[in-house]
Structure formats: C-alpha cells, structure tokens
mmCIF file with all atom_site columns, C-alpha atoms in Angstrom:
data_model
loop_
_atom_site.group_PDB
_atom_site.id
_atom_site.type_symbol
_atom_site.label_atom_id
_atom_site.label_alt_id
_atom_site.label_comp_id
_atom_site.label_asym_id
_atom_site.label_entity_id
_atom_site.label_seq_id
_atom_site.pdbx_PDB_ins_code
_atom_site.Cartn_x
_atom_site.Cartn_y
_atom_site.Cartn_z
_atom_site.occupancy
_atom_site.B_iso_or_equiv
_atom_site.pdbx_formal_charge
_atom_site.auth_seq_id
_atom_site.auth_comp_id
_atom_site.auth_asym_id
_atom_site.auth_atom_id
_atom_site.pdbx_PDB_model_num
ATOM 1   C CA . MET A 1 1   ? -9.849  101.735 22.130 1.00 0.00 ? 1   MET A CA 1
ATOM 2   C CA . SER A 1 2   ? -11.094 98.747  22.531 1.00 0.00 ? 2   SER A CA 1
ATOM 3   C CA . GLU A 1 3   ? -8.905  96.181  24.571 1.00 0.00 ? 3   GLU A CA 1
ATOM 4   C CA . GLN A 1 4   ? -7.245  93.207  22.599 1.00 0.00 ? 4   GLN A CA 1
ATOM 5   C CA . THR A 1 5   ? -7.951  89.921  23.608 1.00 0.00 ? 5   THR A CA 1
ATOM 6   C CA . ALA A 1 6   ? -5.737  87.313  23.415 1.00 0.00 ? 6   ALA A CA 1
ATOM 7   C CA . PRO A 1 7   ? -6.942  84.297  20.911 1.00 0.00 ? 7   PRO A CA 1
ATOM 8   C CA . ALA A 1 8   ? -7.483  81.146  22.923 1.00 0.00 ? 8   ALA A CA 1
ATOM 9   C CA . GLY A 1 9   ? -5.462  78.165  22.768 1.00 0.00 ? 9   GLY A CA 1
ATOM 10  C CA . PHE A 1 10  ? -6.007  75.173  20.824 1.00 0.00 ? 10  PHE A CA 1
ATOM 11  C CA . ALA A 1 11  ? -7.923  73.021  23.777 1.00 0.00 ? 11  ALA A CA 1
ATOM 12  C CA . PRO A 1 12  ? -10.251 70.479  22.603 1.00 0.00 ? 12  PRO A CA 1
ATOM 13  C CA . ALA A 1 13  ? -12.971 69.432  25.003 1.00 0.00 ? 13  ALA A CA 1
ATOM 14  C CA . PRO A 1 14  ? -11.518 65.900  26.633 1.00 0.00 ? 14  PRO A CA 1
ATOM 15  C CA . GLY A 1 15  ? -13.480 62.346  25.318 1.00 0.00 ? 15  GLY A CA 1
ATOM 16  C CA . THR A 1 16  ? -13.043 59.288  26.991 1.00 0.00 ? 16  THR A CA 1
ATOM 17  C CA . GLY A 1 17  ? -10.389 56.534  26.228 1.00 0.00 ? 17  GLY A CA 1
ATOM 18  C CA . LEU A 1 18  ? -12.514 53.797  28.001 1.00 0.00 ? 18  LEU A CA 1
ATOM 19  C CA . SER A 1 19  ? -13.310 52.280  25.172 1.00 0.00 ? 19  SER A CA 1
ATOM 20  C CA . LEU A 1 20  ? -9.870  52.216  23.487 1.00 0.00 ? 20  LEU A CA 1
ATOM 21  C CA . SER A 1 21  ? -8.993  50.878  26.601 1.00 0.00 ? 21  SER A CA 1
ATOM 22  C CA . VAL A 1 22  ? -11.026 48.042  27.962 1.00 0.00 ? 22  VAL A CA 1
ATOM 23  C CA . SER A 1 23  ? -11.067 46.703  23.969 1.00 0.00 ? 23  SER A CA 1
ATOM 24  C CA . VAL A 1 24  ? -7.344  46.076  23.751 1.00 0.00 ? 24  VAL A CA 1
ATOM 25  C CA . PHE A 1 25  ? -7.334  44.844  27.032 1.00 0.00 ? 25  PHE A CA 1
ATOM 26  C CA . GLY A 1 26  ? -10.117 42.405  26.040 1.00 0.00 ? 26  GLY A CA 1
ATOM 27  C CA . PHE A 1 27  ? -7.971  41.735  23.106 1.00 0.00 ? 27  PHE A CA 1
ATOM 28  C CA . SER A 1 28  ? -4.638  40.230  25.618 1.00 0.00 ? 28  SER A CA 1
ATOM 29  C CA . VAL A 1 29  ? -7.248  38.787  27.441 1.00 0.00 ? 29  VAL A CA 1
ATOM 30  C CA . LEU A 1 30  ? -8.928  36.616  24.566 1.00 0.00 ? 30  LEU A CA 1
ATOM 31  C CA . MET A 1 31  ? -5.976  35.391  23.200 1.00 0.00 ? 31  MET A CA 1
ATOM 32  C CA . LEU A 1 32  ? -4.210  34.946  26.701 1.00 0.00 ? 32  LEU A CA 1
ATOM 33  C CA . GLY A 1 33  ? -7.382  32.513  27.732 1.00 0.00 ? 33  GLY A CA 1
ATOM 34  C CA . LEU A 1 34  ? -7.347  30.631  23.808 1.00 0.00 ? 34  LEU A CA 1
ATOM 35  C CA . ILE A 1 35  ? -3.734  29.530  24.467 1.00 0.00 ? 35  ILE A CA 1
ATOM 36  C CA . LEU A 1 36  ? -4.291  28.755  28.403 1.00 0.00 ? 36  LEU A CA 1
ATOM 37  C CA . SER A 1 37  ? -7.532  26.289  27.246 1.00 0.00 ? 37  SER A CA 1
ATOM 38  C CA . ARG A 1 38  ? -5.923  24.308  24.602 1.00 0.00 ? 38  ARG A CA 1
ATOM 39  C CA . ILE A 1 39  ? -7.975  25.705  22.154 1.00 0.00 ? 39  ILE A CA 1
ATOM 40  C CA . VAL A 1 40  ? -5.296  26.790  20.227 1.00 0.00 ? 40  VAL A CA 1
ATOM 41  C CA . SER A 1 41  ? -1.654  25.137  20.657 1.00 0.00 ? 41  SER A CA 1
ATOM 42  C CA . PRO A 1 42  ? 0.053   26.179  24.208 1.00 0.00 ? 42  PRO A CA 1
ATOM 43  C CA . ASN A 1 43  ? 3.325   26.606  21.390 1.00 0.00 ? 43  ASN A CA 1
ATOM 44  C CA . ALA A 1 44  ? 1.505   29.634  20.222 1.00 0.00 ? 44  ALA A CA 1
ATOM 45  C CA . LEU A 1 45  ? 2.294   31.494  23.611 1.00 0.00 ? 45  LEU A CA 1
ATOM 46  C CA . ALA A 1 46  ? 5.121   33.490  21.920 1.00 0.00 ? 46  ALA A CA 1
ATOM 47  C CA . LEU A 1 47  ? 1.810   34.508  20.145 1.00 0.00 ? 47  LEU A CA 1
ATOM 48  C CA . PHE A 1 48  ? 0.420   36.676  23.142 1.00 0.00 ? 48  PHE A CA 1
ATOM 49  C CA . ILE A 1 49  ? 3.736   38.834  24.083 1.00 0.00 ? 49  ILE A CA 1
ATOM 50  C CA . PRO A 1 50  ? 3.911   40.779  21.283 1.00 0.00 ? 50  PRO A CA 1
ATOM 51  C CA . ILE A 1 51  ? -0.193  41.304  21.516 1.00 0.00 ? 51  ILE A CA 1
ATOM 52  C CA . ALA A 1 52  ? 0.201   42.069  25.193 1.00 0.00 ? 52  ALA A CA 1
ATOM 53  C CA . MET A 1 53  ? 2.724   44.461  23.724 1.00 0.00 ? 53  MET A CA 1
ATOM 54  C CA . ALA A 1 54  ? 1.495   45.991  20.812 1.00 0.00 ? 54  ALA A CA 1
ATOM 55  C CA . THR A 1 55  ? -2.195  45.581  21.460 1.00 0.00 ? 55  THR A CA 1
ATOM 56  C CA . GLY A 1 56  ? -2.741  45.649  25.080 1.00 0.00 ? 56  GLY A CA 1
ATOM 57  C CA . ALA A 1 57  ? 0.156   47.763  26.164 1.00 0.00 ? 57  ALA A CA 1
ATOM 58  C CA . LEU A 1 58  ? 0.102   50.200  23.630 1.00 0.00 ? 58  LEU A CA 1
ATOM 59  C CA . GLY A 1 59  ? -3.561  50.777  23.652 1.00 0.00 ? 59  GLY A CA 1
ATOM 60  C CA . LEU A 1 60  ? -3.940  51.292  27.014 1.00 0.00 ? 60  LEU A CA 1
ATOM 61  C CA . ILE A 1 61  ? -1.175  53.707  27.748 1.00 0.00 ? 61  ILE A CA 1
ATOM 62  C CA . VAL A 1 62  ? -3.511  56.000  25.189 1.00 0.00 ? 62  VAL A CA 1
ATOM 63  C CA . GLY A 1 63  ? -6.202  55.610  26.435 1.00 0.00 ? 63  GLY A CA 1
ATOM 64  C CA . GLY A 1 64  ? -5.173  55.655  30.070 1.00 0.00 ? 64  GLY A CA 1
ATOM 65  C CA . LEU A 1 65  ? -3.174  59.306  29.378 1.00 0.00 ? 65  LEU A CA 1
ATOM 66  C CA . VAL A 1 66  ? -6.891  60.221  27.487 1.00 0.00 ? 66  VAL A CA 1
ATOM 67  C CA . GLU A 1 67  ? -8.380  59.216  30.893 1.00 0.00 ? 67  GLU A CA 1
ATOM 68  C CA . PHE A 1 68  ? -6.401  61.521  33.668 1.00 0.00 ? 68  PHE A CA 1
ATOM 69  C CA . ARG A 1 69  ? -6.596  64.279  31.014 1.00 0.00 ? 69  ARG A CA 1
ATOM 70  C CA . ALA A 1 70  ? -10.651 63.620  31.215 1.00 0.00 ? 70  ALA A CA 1
ATOM 71  C CA . ASN A 1 71  ? -9.828  63.701  35.350 1.00 0.00 ? 71  ASN A CA 1
ATOM 72  C CA . ASN A 1 72  ? -11.412 60.416  35.004 1.00 0.00 ? 72  ASN A CA 1
ATOM 73  C CA . VAL A 1 73  ? -8.649  58.848  38.333 1.00 0.00 ? 73  VAL A CA 1
ATOM 74  C CA . PHE A 1 74  ? -10.043 55.521  38.078 1.00 0.00 ? 74  PHE A CA 1
ATOM 75  C CA . GLY A 1 75  ? -9.814  54.724  34.188 1.00 0.00 ? 75  GLY A CA 1
ATOM 76  C CA . GLY A 1 76  ? -6.402  56.027  34.125 1.00 0.00 ? 76  GLY A CA 1
ATOM 77  C CA . THR A 1 77  ? -5.000  54.343  36.670 1.00 0.00 ? 77  THR A CA 1
ATOM 78  C CA . PHE A 1 78  ? -6.426  50.961  35.399 1.00 0.00 ? 78  PHE A CA 1
ATOM 79  C CA . SER A 1 79  ? -5.252  51.817  32.355 1.00 0.00 ? 79  SER A CA 1
ATOM 80  C CA . LEU A 1 80  ? -1.841  52.631  32.994 1.00 0.00 ? 80  LEU A CA 1
ATOM 81  C CA . LEU A 1 81  ? -1.313  50.258  35.508 1.00 0.00 ? 81  LEU A CA 1
ATOM 82  C CA . TYR A 1 82  ? -2.505  47.524  33.211 1.00 0.00 ? 82  TYR A CA 1
ATOM 83  C CA . ALA A 1 83  ? -0.761  48.451  30.540 1.00 0.00 ? 83  ALA A CA 1
ATOM 84  C CA . CYS A 1 84  ? 2.430   48.000  33.026 1.00 0.00 ? 84  CYS A CA 1
ATOM 85  C CA . PHE A 1 85  ? 1.666   45.015  33.959 1.00 0.00 ? 85  PHE A CA 1
ATOM 86  C CA . LEU A 1 86  ? 1.385   43.743  30.023 1.00 0.00 ? 86  LEU A CA 1
ATOM 87  C CA . LEU A 1 87  ? 4.127   45.073  29.213 1.00 0.00 ? 87  LEU A CA 1
ATOM 88  C CA . THR A 1 88  ? 6.365   43.367  32.112 1.00 0.00 ? 88  THR A CA 1
ATOM 89  C CA . THR A 1 89  ? 4.349   40.083  31.896 1.00 0.00 ? 89  THR A CA 1
ATOM 90  C CA . ALA A 1 90  ? 5.827   40.016  27.987 1.00 0.00 ? 90  ALA A CA 1
ATOM 91  C CA . LEU A 1 91  ? 9.621   40.991  29.129 1.00 0.00 ? 91  LEU A CA 1
ATOM 92  C CA . ILE A 1 92  ? 9.315   38.170  31.241 1.00 0.00 ? 92  ILE A CA 1
ATOM 93  C CA . LEU A 1 93  ? 7.806   35.709  29.012 1.00 0.00 ? 93  LEU A CA 1
ATOM 94  C CA . LYS A 1 94  ? 10.327  36.909  26.451 1.00 0.00 ? 94  LYS A CA 1
ATOM 95  C CA . TRP A 1 95  ? 13.727  37.680  27.793 1.00 0.00 ? 95  TRP A CA 1
ATOM 96  C CA . PHE A 1 96  ? 13.979  37.164  31.647 1.00 0.00 ? 96  PHE A CA 1
ATOM 97  C CA . ALA A 1 97  ? 12.135  33.337  31.946 1.00 0.00 ? 97  ALA A CA 1
ATOM 98  C CA . PRO A 1 98  ? 15.150  31.881  30.719 1.00 0.00 ? 98  PRO A CA 1
ATOM 99  C CA . ILE A 1 99  ? 17.618  33.823  32.563 1.00 0.00 ? 99  ILE A CA 1
ATOM 100 C CA . VAL A 1 100 ? 15.784  33.120  35.664 1.00 0.00 ? 100 VAL A CA 1
ATOM 101 C CA . ILE A 1 101 ? 14.826  29.180  34.620 1.00 0.00 ? 101 ILE A CA 1
ATOM 102 C CA . GLY A 1 102 ? 19.288  28.642  34.154 1.00 0.00 ? 102 GLY A CA 1
ATOM 103 C CA . ALA A 1 103 ? 19.996  30.238  37.206 1.00 0.00 ? 103 ALA A CA 1
ATOM 104 C CA . ALA A 1 104 ? 17.570  29.377  39.744 1.00 0.00 ? 104 ALA A CA 1
ATOM 105 C CA . GLY A 1 105 ? 15.536  26.497  38.142 1.00 0.00 ? 105 GLY A CA 1
ATOM 106 C CA . ALA A 1 106 ? 11.802  26.221  36.351 1.00 0.00 ? 106 ALA A CA 1
ATOM 107 C CA . GLY A 1 107 ? 10.555  25.800  39.870 1.00 0.00 ? 107 GLY A CA 1
ATOM 108 C CA . ALA A 1 108 ? 11.723  28.678  41.213 1.00 0.00 ? 108 ALA A CA 1
ATOM 109 C CA . PHE A 1 109 ? 10.621  31.066  38.469 1.00 0.00 ? 109 PHE A CA 1
ATOM 110 C CA . GLY A 1 110 ? 7.193   28.650  38.632 1.00 0.00 ? 110 GLY A CA 1
ATOM 111 C CA . ASP A 1 111 ? 6.770   30.532  42.288 1.00 0.00 ? 111 ASP A CA 1
ATOM 112 C CA . ALA A 1 112 ? 8.114   33.993  41.451 1.00 0.00 ? 112 ALA A CA 1
ATOM 113 C CA . PHE A 1 113 ? 5.334   34.555  38.541 1.00 0.00 ? 113 PHE A CA 1
ATOM 114 C CA . GLY A 1 114 ? 3.208   32.419  40.711 1.00 0.00 ? 114 GLY A CA 1
ATOM 115 C CA . ALA A 1 115 ? 3.418   35.365  43.170 1.00 0.00 ? 115 ALA A CA 1
ATOM 116 C CA . TRP A 1 116 ? 3.494   37.988  40.410 1.00 0.00 ? 116 TRP A CA 1
ATOM 117 C CA . LEU A 1 117 ? -0.003  37.142  38.969 1.00 0.00 ? 117 LEU A CA 1
ATOM 118 C CA . LEU A 1 118 ? -1.557  36.725  43.069 1.00 0.00 ? 118 LEU A CA 1
ATOM 119 C CA . VAL A 1 119 ? -0.166  39.963  43.761 1.00 0.00 ? 119 VAL A CA 1
ATOM 120 C CA . TRP A 1 120 ? -2.291  41.508  40.263 1.00 0.00 ? 120 TRP A CA 1
ATOM 121 C CA . ALA A 1 121 ? -5.337  39.177  41.919 1.00 0.00 ? 121 ALA A CA 1
ATOM 122 C CA . VAL A 1 122 ? -5.480  40.960  45.234 1.00 0.00 ? 122 VAL A CA 1
ATOM 123 C CA . PHE A 1 123 ? -4.862  44.274  43.602 1.00 0.00 ? 123 PHE A CA 1
ATOM 124 C CA . THR A 1 124 ? -7.681  43.560  40.864 1.00 0.00 ? 124 THR A CA 1
ATOM 125 C CA . THR A 1 125 ? -10.409 42.299  43.431 1.00 0.00 ? 125 THR A CA 1
ATOM 126 C CA . GLY A 1 126 ? -9.817  45.953  45.477 1.00 0.00 ? 126 GLY A CA 1
ATOM 127 C CA . LEU A 1 127 ? -10.624 47.849  41.896 1.00 0.00 ? 127 LEU A CA 1
ATOM 128 C CA . ALA A 1 128 ? -13.174 45.629  41.205 1.00 0.00 ? 128 ALA A CA 1
ATOM 129 C CA . VAL A 1 129 ? -14.830 46.939  44.331 1.00 0.00 ? 129 VAL A CA 1
ATOM 130 C CA . GLY A 1 130 ? -14.766 50.079  42.554 1.00 0.00 ? 130 GLY A CA 1
ATOM 131 C CA . THR A 1 131 ? -15.948 49.190  39.450 1.00 0.00 ? 131 THR A CA 1
ATOM 132 C CA . TYR A 1 132 ? -19.199 47.657  41.402 1.00 0.00 ? 132 TYR A CA 1
ATOM 133 C CA . TYR A 1 133 ? -20.421 51.346  41.259 1.00 0.00 ? 133 TYR A CA 1
ATOM 134 C CA . ILE A 1 134 ? -20.128 52.045  38.024 1.00 0.00 ? 134 ILE A CA 1
ATOM 135 C CA . ASN A 1 135 ? -22.084 49.152  35.706 1.00 0.00 ? 135 ASN A CA 1
ATOM 136 C CA . LEU A 1 136 ? -22.473 45.914  35.695 1.00 0.00 ? 136 LEU A CA 1
ATOM 137 C CA . PRO A 1 137 ? -19.860 44.638  32.747 1.00 0.00 ? 137 PRO A CA 1
ATOM 138 C CA . ALA A 1 138 ? -17.050 46.394  34.268 1.00 0.00 ? 138 ALA A CA 1
ATOM 139 C CA . PHE A 1 139 ? -17.687 44.943  37.997 1.00 0.00 ? 139 PHE A CA 1
ATOM 140 C CA . LEU A 1 140 ? -18.227 41.173  35.882 1.00 0.00 ? 140 LEU A CA 1
ATOM 141 C CA . ALA A 1 141 ? -14.683 42.334  33.581 1.00 0.00 ? 141 ALA A CA 1
ATOM 142 C CA . PHE A 1 142 ? -12.527 43.026  36.837 1.00 0.00 ? 142 PHE A CA 1
ATOM 143 C CA . VAL A 1 143 ? -13.677 39.973  39.121 1.00 0.00 ? 143 VAL A CA 1
ATOM 144 C CA . LEU A 1 144 ? -13.232 37.282  36.255 1.00 0.00 ? 144 LEU A CA 1
ATOM 145 C CA . LEU A 1 145 ? -10.054 39.074  35.918 1.00 0.00 ? 145 LEU A CA 1
ATOM 146 C CA . ALA A 1 146 ? -9.028  38.746  39.277 1.00 0.00 ? 146 ALA A CA 1
ATOM 147 C CA . VAL A 1 147 ? -10.021 35.030  39.507 1.00 0.00 ? 147 VAL A CA 1
ATOM 148 C CA . GLY A 1 148 ? -7.659  34.208  35.831 1.00 0.00 ? 148 GLY A CA 1
ATOM 149 C CA . PHE A 1 149 ? -5.062  36.035  37.788 1.00 0.00 ? 149 PHE A CA 1
ATOM 150 C CA . LEU A 1 150 ? -5.723  33.502  40.907 1.00 0.00 ? 150 LEU A CA 1
ATOM 151 C CA . LEU A 1 151 ? -5.985  30.486  39.220 1.00 0.00 ? 151 LEU A CA 1
ATOM 152 C CA . LEU A 1 152 ? -2.968  30.668  36.974 1.00 0.00 ? 152 LEU A CA 1
ATOM 153 C CA . GLY A 1 153 ? -0.449  32.378  39.356 1.00 0.00 ? 153 GLY A CA 1
ATOM 154 C CA . LEU A 1 154 ? -1.341  28.860  41.834 1.00 0.00 ? 154 LEU A CA 1
ATOM 155 C CA . SER A 1 155 ? -1.253  26.562  38.540 1.00 0.00 ? 155 SER A CA 1
ATOM 156 C CA . ASN A 1 156 ? 2.191   28.317  38.629 1.00 0.00 ? 156 ASN A CA 1
ATOM 157 C CA . ILE A 1 157 ? 3.467   27.737  42.097 1.00 0.00 ? 157 ILE A CA 1
ATOM 158 C CA . ILE A 1 158 ? 1.959   24.356  42.479 1.00 0.00 ? 158 ILE A CA 1
ATOM 159 C CA . GLY A 1 159 ? 4.143   23.020  38.802 1.00 0.00 ? 159 GLY A CA 1
ATOM 160 C CA . PRO A 1 160 ? 3.799   20.964  36.772 1.00 0.00 ? 160 PRO A CA 1
ATOM 161 C CA . ALA A 1 161 ? 1.438   18.298  38.339 1.00 0.00 ? 161 ALA A CA 1
ATOM 162 C CA . ASP A 1 162 ? -2.303  17.534  37.078 1.00 0.00 ? 162 ASP A CA 1
ATOM 163 C CA . PRO A 1 163 ? -4.029  19.980  39.147 1.00 0.00 ? 163 PRO A CA 1
ATOM 164 C CA . ALA A 1 164 ? -2.086  22.601  38.052 1.00 0.00 ? 164 ALA A CA 1
ATOM 165 C CA . THR A 1 165 ? -2.611  21.623  34.857 1.00 0.00 ? 165 THR A CA 1
ATOM 166 C CA . LEU A 1 166 ? -6.786  21.629  35.852 1.00 0.00 ? 166 LEU A CA 1
ATOM 167 C CA . LEU A 1 167 ? -5.673  25.353  37.318 1.00 0.00 ? 167 LEU A CA 1
ATOM 168 C CA . GLY A 1 168 ? -3.989  26.149  33.844 1.00 0.00 ? 168 GLY A CA 1
ATOM 169 C CA . LYS A 1 169 ? -7.034  25.078  31.791 1.00 0.00 ? 169 LYS A CA 1
ATOM 170 C CA . LEU A 1 170 ? -9.693  26.560  34.183 1.00 0.00 ? 170 LEU A CA 1
ATOM 171 C CA . SER A 1 171 ? -7.798  30.276  33.687 1.00 0.00 ? 171 SER A CA 1
ATOM 172 C CA . GLY A 1 172 ? -7.909  29.864  30.638 1.00 0.00 ? 172 GLY A CA 1
ATOM 173 C CA . TRP A 1 173 ? -12.029 29.482  29.984 1.00 0.00 ? 173 TRP A CA 1
ATOM 174 C CA . VAL A 1 174 ? -12.027 32.601  33.141 1.00 0.00 ? 174 VAL A CA 1
ATOM 175 C CA . PHE A 1 175 ? -9.934  34.345  30.355 1.00 0.00 ? 175 PHE A CA 1
ATOM 176 C CA . LEU A 1 176 ? -11.832 33.800  27.812 1.00 0.00 ? 176 LEU A CA 1
ATOM 177 C CA . ALA A 1 177 ? -14.931 34.758  29.741 1.00 0.00 ? 177 ALA A CA 1
ATOM 178 C CA . ASP A 1 178 ? -13.222 38.252  31.102 1.00 0.00 ? 178 ASP A CA 1
ATOM 179 C CA . GLY A 1 179 ? -12.761 39.202  27.967 1.00 0.00 ? 179 GLY A CA 1
ATOM 180 C CA . LEU A 1 180 ? -15.859 38.880  26.019 1.00 0.00 ? 180 LEU A CA 1
ATOM 181 C CA . ALA A 1 181 ? -16.845 40.719  29.421 1.00 0.00 ? 181 ALA A CA 1
ATOM 182 C CA . ALA A 1 182 ? -14.521 43.848  28.271 1.00 0.00 ? 182 ALA A CA 1
ATOM 183 C CA . TRP A 1 183 ? -15.150 43.755  24.703 1.00 0.00 ? 183 TRP A CA 1
ATOM 184 C CA . TYR A 1 184 ? -19.106 44.166  25.511 1.00 0.00 ? 184 TYR A CA 1
ATOM 185 C CA . LEU A 1 185 ? -18.124 47.237  27.494 1.00 0.00 ? 185 LEU A CA 1
ATOM 186 C CA . GLY A 1 186 ? -15.885 48.495  25.220 1.00 0.00 ? 186 GLY A CA 1
ATOM 187 C CA . MET A 1 187 ? -17.768 48.029  22.365 1.00 0.00 ? 187 MET A CA 1
ATOM 188 C CA . GLY A 1 188 ? -21.109 49.703  24.133 1.00 0.00 ? 188 GLY A CA 1
ATOM 189 C CA . LEU A 1 189 ? -18.766 52.663  25.184 1.00 0.00 ? 189 LEU A CA 1
ATOM 190 C CA . ALA A 1 190 ? -18.241 53.220  21.868 1.00 0.00 ? 190 ALA A CA 1
ATOM 191 C CA . LEU A 1 191 ? -21.298 52.061  19.811 1.00 0.00 ? 191 LEU A CA 1
ATOM 192 C CA . ASN A 1 192 ? -23.341 54.096  22.226 1.00 0.00 ? 192 ASN A CA 1
ATOM 193 C CA . SER A 1 193 ? -21.898 57.297  22.111 1.00 0.00 ? 193 SER A CA 1
ATOM 194 C CA . VAL A 1 194 ? -23.407 56.751  17.903 1.00 0.00 ? 194 VAL A CA 1
ATOM 195 C CA . MET A 1 195 ? -26.505 55.575  18.542 1.00 0.00 ? 195 MET A CA 1
ATOM 196 C CA . ALA A 1 196 ? -28.960 57.189  20.173 1.00 0.00 ? 196 ALA A CA 1
ATOM 197 C CA . GLY A 1 197 ? -31.899 55.288  19.821 1.00 0.00 ? 197 GLY A CA 1
ATOM 198 C CA . LYS A 1 198 ? -31.170 51.822  20.409 1.00 0.00 ? 198 LYS A CA 1
ATOM 199 C CA . GLN A 1 199 ? -28.437 51.357  23.378 1.00 0.00 ? 199 GLN A CA 1
ATOM 200 C CA . MET A 1 200 ? -26.647 48.163  24.018 1.00 0.00 ? 200 MET A CA 1
ATOM 201 C CA . PRO A 1 201 ? -27.169 48.128  28.212 1.00 0.00 ? 201 PRO A CA 1
ATOM 202 C CA . MET A 1 202 ? -24.651 49.181  30.266 1.00 0.00 ? 202 MET A CA 1
ATOM 203 C CA . TYR A 1 203 ? -26.873 48.419  33.753 1.00 0.00 ? 203 TYR A CA 1
ATOM 204 C CA . PRO A 1 204 ? -24.883 51.014  35.557 1.00 0.00 ? 204 PRO A CA 1
ATOM 205 C CA . TYR A 1 205 ? -25.326 50.689  39.668 1.00 0.00 ? 205 TYR A CA 1
ATOM 206 C CA . PRO A 1 206 ? -27.949 49.800  41.291 1.00 0.00 ? 206 PRO A CA 1
ATOM 207 C CA . TYR A 1 207 ? -28.329 48.164  38.919 1.00 0.00 ? 207 TYR A CA 1
ATOM 208 C CA . SER A 1 208 ? -32.288 48.109  38.427 1.00 0.00 ? 208 SER A CA 1
ATOM 209 C CA . GLN A 1 209 ? -34.692 50.803  37.323 1.00 0.00 ? 209 GLN A CA 1
ATOM 210 C CA . ARG A 1 210 ? -36.969 50.159  40.574 1.00 0.00 ? 210 ARG A CA 1
ATOM 211 C CA . THR A 1 211 ? -33.808 50.983  42.689 1.00 0.00 ? 211 THR A CA 1
ATOM 212 C CA . ALA A 1 212 ? -32.648 53.924  40.718 1.00 0.00 ? 212 ALA A CA 1
ATOM 213 C CA . SER A 1 213 ? -36.324 55.369  40.709 1.00 0.00 ? 213 SER A CA 1
ATOM 214 C CA . ALA A 1 214 ? -36.307 55.224  44.520 1.00 0.00 ? 214 ALA A CA 1
ATOM 215 C CA . ALA A 1 215 ? -32.994 56.814  44.994 1.00 0.00 ? 215 ALA A CA 1
ATOM 216 C CA . ALA A 1 216 ? -34.140 59.875  42.972 1.00 0.00 ? 216 ALA A CA 1
ATOM 217 C CA . VAL A 1 217 ? -37.877 60.391  44.232 1.00 0.00 ? 217 VAL A CA 1
ATOM 218 C CA . PRO A 1 218 ? -37.080 62.831  47.270 1.00 0.00 ? 218 PRO A CA 1
ATOM 219 C CA . PRO A 1 219 ? -37.955 61.631  51.063 1.00 0.00 ? 219 PRO A CA 1
ATOM 220 C CA . ALA A 1 220 ? -40.646 64.676  51.403 1.00 0.00 ? 220 ALA A CA 1
ATOM 221 C CA . ALA A 1 221 ? -42.289 63.060  47.617 1.00 0.00 ? 221 ALA A CA 1
ATOM 222 C CA . ALA A 1 222 ? -41.845 59.455  49.180 1.00 0.00 ? 222 ALA A CA 1
ATOM 223 C CA . ARG A 1 223 ? -44.102 60.206  51.694 1.00 0.00 ? 223 ARG A CA 1
ATOM 224 C CA . ALA A 1 224 ? -46.972 62.007  49.956 1.00 0.00 ? 224 ALA A CA 1
#
C-alpha cells in the first residue's frame, strides 16, 4: 500500500516590496519638499499629514512586511522604521504640537522637534553606508534624506530667524531631489521586472562595468 503524502500548504514564493516602499516614501518626501521650498503655500503643510499617514506609512508597512518575508533584513528594517517615522511625525504635527507649544512655548517645541529630526539624520547616515553597497539611486536617496533631515532639524532649532528660513527652504529643495531619487529607484525596480530588453539602469555596486569585470576574473586568469 503506497504511502499518502499530505498536500503542500499554500506558500507562494516571496516577492519584493522595495518598489512599493521607496515609491510611497518618494510621494511623501516630494510633497514635503514642495511645501518647504515654498513652491506651494506653507499653509498646505496640513495636507502632508494624511499623505504621510495613508500613503507613506501604510505603503511602507506593507512593503516592509513583504521584505521581511523575503528575508531582506535591510529592506524590511528600512521600510518599517520610516513608516514609524512618518506616522509619528504626522501625529506630532496634528495633535501633539499644540499641546507642547501651549505648555512649553514655540521655542521649546522647535528645539524638541529639531532634535527629533537630527536623530533621524544620524540614523539615516548610518543606513546610507549600507546603501552604498546596493546601488547608486539607493545611496543617493539616503544621503539626500540625511541632508534634508539635518537642514530641517537645524531650521527648527534656530527658530523663525532668517537663517532658519533659508535652511528650511534649502531642505525643501533637498527633499525634492530625494523624492525624485526614490521615485527613480521605485520605478526602476517595478519596470525592470517586466521590461526584458530595455531596462532602467540601476548602477549597482561597484558602479562600473570595468570594476565589476575585474572582480569577476579569477586571480589565476588575471595572471595568464
């Protein structure tokens, strides 16, 4: 009598959530950049809150869970952490900023919120080191994000002075560039999965075909 084997459970092959994660983050960063650079009115900052929560945080959570399932620790960590950042920042601006300003004053809130952004600037710089070994768009997106956090954090700590206004506007332009880099990366990951012949260049590490070819040649072959 032949042995009966149990039917295999439903376990689809894991995909990648990075295209979703970096794309929705690009939307959030681009909207923030448009406001900070004064391309649109600063009064539109309230619009950033639902975008950060519903588009940015929600998309990053979904993308991060998919990445962890695919055993991509870096992609999952980045996605879920920045989902937390967008959600927390939106909650601060929407509900907690008036409470802190009412209790401690606008200056104290600016110092605290600026410190929050500077902490993320440091952490993002650390992640940028890792993206250097992935590809050029990812590295550029993280470096620009760290610079944007730095400028906006200093702007909040300085206060409403002229240098702060200049730093705030400059951070807006940096965030715009960062959002475009994130979009390029997200579209490249998505489109390259269906375009077999013509693909968007991702410039993977070590960034040059010459270096990649040299690294692929065995030492014995190189001496021949």
